[in-house]
Amino acid sequence: MKLNSKIYVAGHRGLVGSALVKNLNKKGYHNIIGRTHSELDLTDTMAVKDFFDKEKPEYVFLAAAKVGGIVANNTYRASFIYDNLMIQNNVIHQSYLHGIKKLLFLGSTCIYPKNCPQPMKEEYLLTDVLEYTNEPYAIAKIAGIKTCESYNLQHGTNFVSVMPTNLYGPNDNFDLEKSHVLPALIRKTHLGIALENNNWSIIDEDLNRLPIEGVSGKNSKKEKLDILNRYGITLSNQSEVTVEIWGSGKPMREFLWSEDMADACVHLMEHRNFSDTYSSNDLEIRNTHINIGTGVDISIKDLALLIKKLLNFKGNFSFNSNKPDGTLKKLTDVTKLNDLGWKHKVNLSDGILLLYNWYKSHV
Ligand SMILES: NC(=O)C1=CN([C@@H]2O[C@H](COP(=O)(O)OP(=O)(O)OC[C@H]3O[C@@H](n4cnc5c(N)ncnc54)[C@H](OP(=O)(O)O)[C@@H]3O)[C@@H](O)[C@H]2O)C=CC1
Ligand SMILES: C[C@H]1O[C@H](OP(=O)(O)OP(=O)(O)OC[C@H]2O[C@@H](n3cnc4c(=O)[nH]c(N)nc43)[C@H](O)[C@@H]2O)[C@@H](O)[C@@H](O)C1=O
């Protein structure tokens, strides 16, 4: 990529997309374009064609997708498969038709089997059944990998797929029903701390500025307590606060700071080509994707305890077994990524504090 190359970041306002724009700007790329969802619905084939006809980008980062945590994936199953297949089919196909020099497709580590050997190597794709809670999303992402691979092999395109682990960072989703675990636990703990300090102005600020359904600072204290209860933040008669953790707390997860993720994507876009490693004469072609992670994981219970310590929350946690655990372990093998000269920088403790500060100043 040249510094003046025209680069389209699809999903430029999202968690990863915004970090990509920041990273590209910092590296001197200055011809970056993006469209919000309301400006360009990427599930609309004709609108995507018109956009590529008009804008003629040279490089594409495909970071737009229907994204959410375990319950959102399990609830909106049709949207997760339909939207993601449509978005990626439209963007990948138009990228081929418009001779894009390189495209980077973002998948997810949920593409690997539910009981995958650990750590998960790229070649374990399609070796066993998937985790059911996010199967529609995972199938769309596997289709994305195979679409990129197939276009490369049939049409000679240069499309690279990356499979990030669980991400967190600025512009994360803090919705208590639809978000991923880390932003959810940060917000719930923040509200729990405010409740144990009897600090209703912080609770009002949170509810007003990042509303949850049917709630605002205008509700009575009793109504607000009911709402907090609904989201698993409770106050006992002894004035003890408890924050609920979904599931058993036993699943292991790996977390990567979104700005590290963006740095890895730009690094791979700059240094890796589809044809570097694989040739179309190779009938055993696999691994057209690459894992992006830290190679380190933590149980959800220990994550909650780490957040408690870092944020100085005095209350307790409870476990809600009516919520799903999902995959019990999904640790990435990052040997390939490391061999390609990239390693993460932000560790989990630092990242939690960065995200908490971002949350307090932006939400
Ligand atoms: N977050 C995570 O933990 C992980 C994410 N990923 C993958 O990384 C990529 C980026 O995810 P992330 O940044 O977290 O997601 P976000 O939800 O933060 O951002 C998604 C972006 O996609 C855009 N978008 C969604 N639907 C459409 C549509 N129909 N038309 C146009 N734009 C649309 C949104 O636009 P707008 O802002 O205008 O609404 C938003 O900017 C995705 O492919 C995701 O699957 C993979 C593993 C983990
Ligand atoms: C990135 C990844 O994200 C999704 O998979 P996931 O890793 O299972 O997602 P998650 O972050 O929502 O949960 C991680 C774990 O944490 C537990 N957990 C506890 N308490 C809360 C809680 O309050 N909220 C949430 N969301 N989870 C909680 C939760 O029960 C689970 O055991 C995929 O659907 C798929 O889309 C995908 O690729």
Short mmCIF file of C-alpha atoms and ligand atoms in Angstrom, two decimals:
data_model
loop_
_atom_site.label_atom_id
_atom_site.label_comp_id
_atom_site.label_asym_id
_atom_site.label_seq_id
_atom_site.Cartn_x
_atom_site.Cartn_y
_atom_site.Cartn_z
CA MET A 1 0.00 0.00 0.00
CA LYS A 2 1.25 3.49 -0.80
CA LEU A 3 0.52 6.35 1.57
CA ASN A 4 -1.86 7.89 -0.97
CA SER A 5 -3.57 4.61 -1.93
CA LYS A 6 -7.34 4.80 -1.71
CA ILE A 7 -8.30 2.55 1.18
CA TYR A 8 -11.89 1.62 2.00
CA VAL A 9 -12.48 0.65 5.63
CA ALA A 10 -15.91 -1.01 5.72
CA GLY A 11 -17.31 -0.53 9.24
CA HIS A 12 -15.06 2.46 9.96
CA ARG A 13 -17.03 3.56 13.06
CA GLY A 14 -17.03 0.16 14.76
CA LEU A 15 -14.65 -1.27 17.35
CA VAL A 16 -12.13 -2.60 14.81
CA GLY A 17 -12.91 -0.18 11.96
CA SER A 18 -12.27 2.91 14.09
CA ALA A 19 -9.00 1.41 15.34
CA LEU A 20 -8.00 0.64 11.73
CA VAL A 21 -8.60 4.24 10.65
CA LYS A 22 -6.57 5.51 13.62
CA ASN A 23 -3.70 3.09 12.88
CA LEU A 24 -3.66 3.90 9.14
CA ASN A 25 -3.69 7.66 9.84
CA LYS A 26 -0.84 7.26 12.32
CA LYS A 27 1.20 5.41 9.69
CA GLY A 28 0.64 8.22 7.18
CA TYR A 29 -2.10 6.73 4.98
CA HIS A 30 -4.25 9.70 4.13
CA ASN A 31 -6.74 8.58 1.50
CA ILE A 32 -9.13 6.54 3.61
CA ILE A 33 -12.84 6.30 2.88
CA GLY A 34 -15.76 4.91 4.86
CA ARG A 35 -19.55 4.90 4.92
CA THR A 36 -21.86 4.48 7.88
CA HIS A 37 -24.53 1.81 7.84
CA SER A 38 -27.22 4.42 7.14
CA GLU A 39 -25.20 5.91 4.26
CA LEU A 40 -24.52 2.53 2.64
CA ASP A 41 -26.28 -0.68 3.59
CA LEU A 42 -23.74 -3.34 2.66
CA THR A 43 -26.47 -6.00 2.41
CA ASP A 44 -27.83 -4.05 -0.62
CA THR A 45 -26.06 -5.47 -3.68
CA MET A 46 -26.86 -2.60 -6.06
CA ALA A 47 -25.86 0.06 -3.54
CA VAL A 48 -22.52 -1.68 -2.96
CA LYS A 49 -21.93 -1.90 -6.72
CA ASP A 50 -22.71 1.82 -7.13
CA PHE A 51 -20.34 2.67 -4.29
CA PHE A 52 -17.45 0.71 -5.84
CA ASP A 53 -18.23 2.16 -9.31
CA LYS A 54 -18.08 5.70 -7.93
CA GLU A 55 -15.29 5.47 -5.37
CA LYS A 56 -12.97 2.90 -7.02
CA PRO A 57 -11.00 2.00 -3.87
CA GLU A 58 -7.65 0.20 -4.28
CA TYR A 59 -7.54 -1.65 -0.95
CA VAL A 60 -10.36 -2.91 1.27
CA PHE A 61 -10.48 -3.76 4.98
CA LEU A 62 -13.76 -5.64 5.51
CA ALA A 63 -14.54 -4.85 9.17
CA ALA A 64 -18.30 -4.35 8.75
CA ALA A 65 -20.44 -7.17 10.08
CA LYS A 66 -23.36 -8.04 12.30
CA VAL A 67 -21.53 -8.53 15.60
CA GLY A 68 -22.53 -9.32 19.18
CA GLY A 69 -21.97 -11.42 22.26
CA ILE A 70 -23.12 -14.93 22.98
CA VAL A 71 -26.78 -14.11 23.69
CA ALA A 72 -27.13 -11.80 20.67
CA ASN A 73 -25.65 -14.53 18.45
CA ASN A 74 -27.99 -17.14 19.89
CA THR A 75 -31.10 -14.88 19.69
CA TYR A 76 -30.74 -13.17 16.31
CA ARG A 77 -29.55 -16.27 14.50
CA ALA A 78 -31.16 -15.39 11.15
CA SER A 79 -29.73 -11.85 11.13
CA PHE A 80 -26.26 -13.12 12.01
CA ILE A 81 -26.15 -15.53 9.09
CA TYR A 82 -28.05 -13.42 6.53
CA ASP A 83 -26.45 -10.03 7.16
CA ASN A 84 -22.95 -11.41 7.34
CA LEU A 85 -23.26 -13.54 4.21
CA MET A 86 -24.76 -10.61 2.30
CA ILE A 87 -22.23 -8.03 3.51
CA GLN A 88 -19.21 -10.20 2.76
CA ASN A 89 -20.54 -11.54 -0.55
CA ASN A 90 -21.29 -8.02 -1.79
CA VAL A 91 -17.99 -6.50 -0.70
CA ILE A 92 -15.80 -9.44 -1.77
CA HIS A 93 -17.52 -9.85 -5.15
CA GLN A 94 -17.40 -6.13 -5.97
CA SER A 95 -13.76 -6.05 -4.87
CA TYR A 96 -13.05 -8.78 -7.43
CA LEU A 97 -15.07 -7.06 -10.19
CA HIS A 98 -13.32 -3.73 -9.51
CA GLY A 99 -9.79 -5.18 -9.48
CA ILE A 100 -9.06 -4.34 -5.83
CA LYS A 101 -5.34 -4.83 -5.19
CA LYS A 102 -5.82 -6.48 -1.81
CA LEU A 103 -8.68 -7.17 0.58
CA LEU A 104 -8.51 -8.22 4.20
CA PHE A 105 -11.51 -10.13 5.52
CA LEU A 106 -12.19 -10.33 9.25
CA GLY A 107 -13.58 -13.63 10.51
CA SER A 108 -13.55 -14.88 14.09
CA THR A 109 -12.08 -17.76 16.09
CA CYS A 110 -15.60 -19.18 16.48
CA ILE A 111 -14.96 -20.79 13.06
CA TYR A 112 -13.11 -23.59 14.89
CA PRO A 113 -14.86 -26.70 16.23
CA LYS A 114 -16.56 -26.55 19.62
CA ASN A 115 -14.14 -29.14 21.05
CA CYS A 116 -11.11 -28.09 19.04
CA PRO A 117 -7.65 -29.27 20.19
CA GLN A 118 -5.92 -26.39 21.98
CA PRO A 119 -4.29 -24.10 21.09
CA MET A 120 -6.24 -23.87 17.83
CA LYS A 121 -4.08 -24.04 14.71
CA GLU A 122 -5.34 -22.67 11.41
CA GLU A 123 -5.53 -26.18 9.90
CA TYR A 124 -8.16 -27.31 12.46
CA LEU A 125 -10.84 -25.48 10.44
CA LEU A 126 -13.69 -27.80 9.34
CA THR A 127 -12.51 -30.80 11.32
CA ASP A 128 -15.54 -31.18 13.64
CA VAL A 129 -18.93 -29.67 14.64
CA LEU A 130 -19.30 -26.04 15.73
CA GLU A 131 -20.53 -24.45 18.98
CA TYR A 132 -24.32 -24.14 18.58
CA THR A 133 -24.84 -20.69 20.20
CA ASN A 134 -22.93 -18.97 17.40
CA GLU A 135 -23.17 -21.52 14.60
CA PRO A 136 -24.94 -19.20 12.09
CA TYR A 137 -22.30 -16.48 12.55
CA ALA A 138 -19.49 -19.04 12.38
CA ILE A 139 -20.87 -20.56 9.19
CA ALA A 140 -21.02 -17.10 7.59
CA LYS A 141 -17.40 -16.48 8.62
CA ILE A 142 -16.28 -19.89 7.27
CA ALA A 143 -18.06 -19.02 4.02
CA GLY A 144 -16.09 -15.75 3.99
CA ILE A 145 -12.77 -17.60 4.29
CA LYS A 146 -13.76 -20.00 1.52
CA THR A 147 -15.06 -17.16 -0.67
CA CYS A 148 -11.72 -15.35 -0.40
CA GLU A 149 -9.80 -18.58 -1.01
CA SER A 150 -11.97 -19.53 -4.00
CA TYR A 151 -11.71 -16.09 -5.64
CA ASN A 152 -7.96 -16.19 -5.16
CA LEU A 153 -7.71 -19.61 -6.79
CA GLN A 154 -10.16 -19.04 -9.64
CA HIS A 155 -9.68 -15.33 -10.30
CA GLY A 156 -6.15 -14.64 -9.05
CA THR A 157 -7.30 -12.07 -6.50
CA ASN A 158 -5.23 -11.22 -3.42
CA PHE A 159 -7.65 -11.63 -0.54
CA VAL A 160 -6.38 -12.43 2.95
CA SER A 161 -8.53 -13.66 5.84
CA VAL A 162 -7.76 -13.11 9.51
CA MET A 163 -9.42 -14.78 12.51
CA PRO A 164 -9.34 -12.55 15.58
CA THR A 165 -9.94 -13.75 19.09
CA ASN A 166 -12.36 -11.80 21.40
CA LEU A 167 -11.65 -8.09 21.02
CA TYR A 168 -12.24 -5.07 23.22
CA GLY A 169 -11.39 -1.37 23.08
CA PRO A 170 -12.59 2.15 22.23
CA ASN A 171 -16.01 2.26 20.52
CA ASP A 172 -16.92 -1.11 21.98
CA ASN A 173 -20.56 -2.09 22.44
CA PHE A 174 -21.66 -1.70 26.09
CA ASP A 175 -25.27 -2.82 25.63
CA LEU A 176 -25.90 -5.18 28.54
CA GLU A 177 -27.83 -7.70 26.43
CA LYS A 178 -26.00 -7.65 23.12
CA SER A 179 -22.38 -6.92 24.01
CA HIS A 180 -19.42 -9.22 24.58
CA VAL A 181 -18.32 -10.16 28.07
CA LEU A 182 -15.55 -7.64 28.71
CA PRO A 183 -17.46 -4.41 28.02
CA ALA A 184 -20.50 -5.92 29.79
CA LEU A 185 -18.53 -6.71 32.95
CA ILE A 186 -16.85 -3.29 32.91
CA ARG A 187 -20.23 -1.53 32.71
CA LYS A 188 -21.90 -3.79 35.28
CA THR A 189 -18.99 -3.34 37.70
CA HIS A 190 -19.04 0.45 37.12
CA LEU A 191 -22.75 0.50 38.02
CA GLY A 192 -22.09 -1.83 40.97
CA ILE A 193 -19.42 0.54 42.33
CA ALA A 194 -21.79 3.51 41.96
CA LEU A 195 -24.49 1.55 43.80
CA GLU A 196 -22.20 0.57 46.69
CA ASN A 197 -21.16 4.23 47.00
CA ASN A 198 -24.82 5.30 46.81
CA ASN A 199 -23.75 7.57 43.96
CA TRP A 200 -26.97 8.04 42.02
CA SER A 201 -25.62 10.81 39.81
CA ILE A 202 -23.20 8.31 38.25
CA ILE A 203 -26.00 5.79 37.78
CA ASP A 204 -28.20 8.49 36.19
CA GLU A 205 -25.38 9.59 33.93
CA ASP A 206 -24.79 6.02 32.78
CA LEU A 207 -28.47 5.32 32.17
CA ASN A 208 -29.05 8.64 30.42
CA ARG A 209 -26.00 8.63 28.22
CA LEU A 210 -26.07 4.95 27.32
CA PRO A 211 -29.72 4.09 27.78
CA ILE A 212 -31.01 0.64 28.41
CA GLU A 213 -34.52 -0.11 27.27
CA GLY A 214 -37.26 1.66 29.24
CA VAL A 215 -34.82 3.45 31.52
CA SER A 216 -33.60 6.96 32.09
CA GLY A 217 -32.40 9.14 34.92
CA LYS A 218 -36.02 10.28 35.15
CA ASN A 219 -37.19 6.94 36.56
CA SER A 220 -37.75 6.78 40.32
CA LYS A 221 -34.99 5.24 42.45
CA LYS A 222 -37.12 2.13 42.93
CA GLU A 223 -37.62 1.79 39.16
CA LYS A 224 -33.91 2.26 38.57
CA LEU A 225 -33.09 -0.42 41.14
CA ASP A 226 -35.51 -2.78 39.37
CA ILE A 227 -33.78 -2.09 36.08
CA LEU A 228 -30.35 -2.70 37.58
CA ASN A 229 -31.71 -5.96 39.06
CA ARG A 230 -32.89 -6.97 35.60
CA TYR A 231 -29.32 -6.63 34.37
CA GLY A 232 -27.91 -8.56 37.32
CA ILE A 233 -26.78 -5.69 39.57
CA THR A 234 -28.42 -6.08 42.98
CA LEU A 235 -28.32 -4.41 46.39
CA SER A 236 -29.02 -6.57 49.46
CA ASN A 237 -30.73 -5.42 52.67
CA GLN A 238 -27.26 -5.35 54.18
CA SER A 239 -26.22 -2.86 51.47
CA GLU A 240 -24.02 -5.42 49.71
CA VAL A 241 -23.80 -5.19 45.94
CA THR A 242 -23.70 -8.29 43.73
CA VAL A 243 -22.92 -8.31 40.02
CA GLU A 244 -24.12 -11.26 37.98
CA ILE A 245 -21.86 -13.22 35.66
CA TRP A 246 -23.55 -15.20 32.91
CA GLY A 247 -22.98 -18.95 32.85
CA SER A 248 -20.65 -20.88 35.14
CA GLY A 249 -17.63 -18.57 34.94
CA LYS A 250 -15.59 -21.61 33.82
CA PRO A 251 -15.20 -20.89 30.07
CA MET A 252 -11.77 -19.67 29.07
CA ARG A 253 -11.44 -16.68 26.75
CA GLU A 254 -8.55 -14.84 25.12
CA PHE A 255 -8.76 -11.04 24.79
CA LEU A 256 -6.97 -8.72 22.38
CA TRP A 257 -6.98 -4.90 22.55
CA SER A 258 -8.67 -3.58 19.38
CA GLU A 259 -5.80 -1.20 18.56
CA ASP A 260 -3.38 -4.16 18.62
CA MET A 261 -5.82 -5.97 16.35
CA ALA A 262 -5.82 -3.05 13.91
CA ASP A 263 -2.03 -2.95 13.97
CA ALA A 264 -1.88 -6.67 13.13
CA CYS A 265 -4.34 -6.16 10.24
CA VAL A 266 -2.33 -3.28 8.75
CA HIS A 267 0.90 -5.28 9.22
CA LEU A 268 -0.59 -8.24 7.33
CA MET A 269 -2.06 -6.00 4.64
CA GLU A 270 1.39 -4.48 4.15
CA HIS A 271 3.43 -7.65 4.33
CA ARG A 272 1.37 -10.69 3.41
CA ASN A 273 0.00 -11.80 0.06
CA PHE A 274 -2.24 -14.73 -0.65
CA SER A 275 0.30 -16.10 -3.14
CA ASP A 276 3.21 -15.94 -0.65
CA THR A 277 2.50 -19.28 0.89
CA TYR A 278 0.05 -21.14 -1.25
CA SER A 279 -0.01 -22.09 -4.89
CA SER A 280 -3.06 -22.97 -6.94
CA ASN A 281 -1.34 -26.23 -7.97
CA ASP A 282 -1.49 -27.43 -4.39
CA LEU A 283 -4.52 -29.68 -4.09
CA GLU A 284 -4.25 -29.68 -0.30
CA ILE A 285 -4.77 -25.97 -0.06
CA ARG A 286 -5.90 -24.97 3.41
CA ASN A 287 -5.02 -22.30 5.94
CA THR A 288 -5.79 -19.35 3.74
CA HIS A 289 -6.55 -17.59 6.99
CA ILE A 290 -4.41 -16.52 9.89
CA ASN A 291 -5.20 -16.34 13.61
CA ILE A 292 -4.83 -13.04 15.45
CA GLY A 293 -4.58 -13.22 19.22
CA THR A 294 -2.29 -13.13 22.20
CA GLY A 295 -1.97 -16.86 22.86
CA VAL A 296 -2.99 -16.26 26.50
CA ASP A 297 -6.41 -16.97 28.02
CA ILE A 298 -8.24 -16.52 31.32
CA SER A 299 -11.43 -17.97 32.84
CA ILE A 300 -14.48 -15.69 32.93
CA LYS A 301 -14.49 -15.95 36.73
CA ASP A 302 -10.85 -14.83 36.91
CA LEU A 303 -11.60 -12.06 34.43
CA ALA A 304 -14.35 -10.79 36.74
CA LEU A 305 -11.99 -10.97 39.73
CA LEU A 306 -9.32 -9.07 37.80
CA ILE A 307 -11.85 -6.34 36.91
CA LYS A 308 -12.96 -6.23 40.57
CA LYS A 309 -9.36 -5.70 41.70
CA LEU A 310 -8.45 -3.14 39.03
CA LEU A 311 -11.62 -1.08 39.43
CA ASN A 312 -11.65 -1.48 43.23
CA PHE A 313 -15.13 -3.00 43.43
CA LYS A 314 -15.88 -4.22 46.97
CA GLY A 315 -18.99 -6.29 46.17
CA ASN A 316 -19.51 -9.90 45.07
CA PHE A 317 -20.21 -11.84 41.90
CA SER A 318 -22.96 -14.41 41.34
CA PHE A 319 -23.30 -16.92 38.49
CA ASN A 320 -26.44 -17.24 36.35
CA SER A 321 -26.63 -20.79 35.02
CA ASN A 322 -29.65 -19.88 32.85
CA LYS A 323 -27.27 -18.05 30.51
CA PRO A 324 -25.08 -20.02 28.08
CA ASP A 325 -21.39 -20.77 28.60
CA GLY A 326 -20.65 -21.29 24.91
CA THR A 327 -17.35 -22.86 23.92
CA LEU A 328 -15.37 -23.90 26.98
CA LYS A 329 -11.98 -23.03 25.55
CA LYS A 330 -10.84 -21.32 22.34
CA LEU A 331 -7.22 -20.33 22.60
CA THR A 332 -5.52 -19.33 19.36
CA ASP A 333 -2.22 -20.72 18.18
CA VAL A 334 -0.45 -17.54 17.07
CA THR A 335 2.75 -19.14 15.79
CA LYS A 336 2.07 -18.09 12.19
CA LEU A 337 1.29 -14.53 13.14
CA ASN A 338 4.41 -14.30 15.31
CA ASP A 339 6.50 -15.83 12.49
CA LEU A 340 5.18 -13.09 10.21
CA GLY A 341 6.75 -10.56 12.55
CA TRP A 342 3.83 -9.39 14.68
CA LYS A 343 3.11 -9.73 18.41
CA HIS A 344 0.54 -7.98 20.63
CA LYS A 345 1.62 -5.13 22.92
CA VAL A 346 -1.24 -4.41 25.35
CA ASN A 347 -1.67 -6.91 28.18
CA LEU A 348 -5.08 -7.61 29.70
CA SER A 349 -4.69 -5.63 32.94
CA ASP A 350 -3.54 -2.52 31.08
CA GLY A 351 -6.29 -2.99 28.50
CA ILE A 352 -9.02 -3.26 31.15
CA LEU A 353 -7.90 0.04 32.67
CA LEU A 354 -7.67 1.68 29.24
CA LEU A 355 -11.18 0.50 28.40
CA TYR A 356 -12.58 1.62 31.77
CA ASN A 357 -11.09 5.09 31.32
CA TRP A 358 -12.43 5.24 27.78
CA TYR A 359 -15.87 4.17 29.01
CA LYS A 360 -15.95 6.80 31.75
CA SER A 361 -14.90 9.61 29.44
CA HIS A 362 -16.99 8.70 26.40
CA VAL A 363 -20.21 7.06 27.49
N1 LIG B 1 -15.71 -7.62 18.65
C1 LIG B 1 -15.14 -8.81 18.72
O1 LIG B 1 -14.86 -9.29 19.84
C2 LIG B 1 -14.81 -9.57 17.49
C3 LIG B 1 -15.07 -9.09 16.21
N2 LIG B 1 -14.74 -9.86 15.11
C4 LIG B 1 -14.98 -9.39 13.76
O2 LIG B 1 -14.33 -8.15 13.55
C5 LIG B 1 -15.08 -7.34 12.63
C6 LIG B 1 -15.38 -6.00 13.26
O3 LIG B 1 -16.16 -6.21 14.43
P1 LIG B 1 -16.44 -5.03 15.48
O4 LIG B 1 -15.64 -3.86 15.11
O5 LIG B 1 -16.35 -5.64 16.81
O6 LIG B 1 -17.98 -4.73 15.21
P2 LIG B 1 -18.82 -3.41 15.50
O7 LIG B 1 -20.21 -3.86 15.76
O8 LIG B 1 -18.15 -2.56 16.49
O9 LIG B 1 -18.77 -2.66 14.10
C7 LIG B 1 -19.40 -3.20 12.99
C8 LIG B 1 -19.48 -2.15 11.92
O10 LIG B 1 -20.18 -2.72 10.82
C9 LIG B 1 -21.08 -1.77 10.33
N3 LIG B 1 -22.24 -2.47 9.77
C10 LIG B 1 -22.96 -3.47 10.33
N4 LIG B 1 -23.93 -3.87 9.50
C11 LIG B 1 -23.82 -3.10 8.38
C12 LIG B 1 -24.53 -3.04 7.16
N5 LIG B 1 -25.57 -3.85 6.88
N6 LIG B 1 -24.14 -2.12 6.25
C13 LIG B 1 -23.10 -1.28 6.51
N7 LIG B 1 -22.37 -1.31 7.62
C14 LIG B 1 -22.74 -2.21 8.56
C15 LIG B 1 -21.48 -0.87 11.48
O11 LIG B 1 -21.79 0.40 10.97
P3 LIG B 1 -22.39 1.63 11.82
O12 LIG B 1 -21.29 2.02 12.78
O13 LIG B 1 -22.67 2.71 10.86
O14 LIG B 1 -23.59 1.08 12.52
C16 LIG B 1 -20.21 -0.90 12.33
O15 LIG B 1 -19.38 0.20 11.99
C17 LIG B 1 -16.34 -8.15 12.29
O16 LIG B 1 -16.11 -8.86 11.10
C18 LIG B 1 -16.44 -9.12 13.44
O17 LIG B 1 -17.12 -10.28 13.05
C19 LIG B 1 -14.14 -11.08 15.25
C20 LIG B 1 -13.87 -11.58 16.47
C21 LIG B 1 -14.15 -10.87 17.69
C1 LIG B 2 -16.05 -12.93 19.80
C2 LIG B 2 -17.03 -14.06 19.96
O1 LIG B 2 -18.12 -13.64 20.77
C3 LIG B 2 -19.13 -14.60 20.97
O2 LIG B 2 -18.67 -15.68 21.71
P1 LIG B 2 -18.28 -15.66 23.21
O3 LIG B 2 -16.82 -15.59 23.34
O4 LIG B 2 -18.92 -16.81 23.88
O5 LIG B 2 -18.94 -14.27 23.64
P2 LIG B 2 -19.17 -13.38 24.91
O6 LIG B 2 -18.09 -12.40 25.01
O7 LIG B 2 -20.55 -12.86 24.82
O8 LIG B 2 -19.14 -14.39 26.17
C4 LIG B 2 -17.97 -14.98 26.65
C5 LIG B 2 -18.27 -15.76 27.90
O9 LIG B 2 -18.52 -14.81 28.96
C6 LIG B 2 -19.71 -15.16 29.65
N1 LIG B 2 -20.27 -13.96 30.27
C7 LIG B 2 -20.35 -13.75 31.62
N2 LIG B 2 -20.98 -12.62 31.89
C8 LIG B 2 -21.30 -12.07 30.68
C9 LIG B 2 -21.99 -10.88 30.34
O10 LIG B 2 -22.43 -10.09 31.18
N3 LIG B 2 -22.11 -10.63 29.00
C10 LIG B 2 -21.62 -11.48 28.04
N4 LIG B 2 -21.76 -11.16 26.74
N5 LIG B 2 -21.00 -12.63 28.37
C11 LIG B 2 -20.85 -12.93 29.67
C12 LIG B 2 -20.56 -15.81 28.57
O11 LIG B 2 -21.60 -16.58 29.13
C13 LIG B 2 -19.51 -16.65 27.84
O12 LIG B 2 -19.26 -17.83 28.54
C14 LIG B 2 -19.61 -15.33 19.77
O13 LIG B 2 -20.99 -15.38 19.83
C15 LIG B 2 -18.93 -14.99 18.54
O14 LIG B 2 -19.61 -13.92 17.97
C16 LIG B 2 -17.51 -14.57 18.66
O15 LIG B 2 -16.77 -14.65 17.72
#
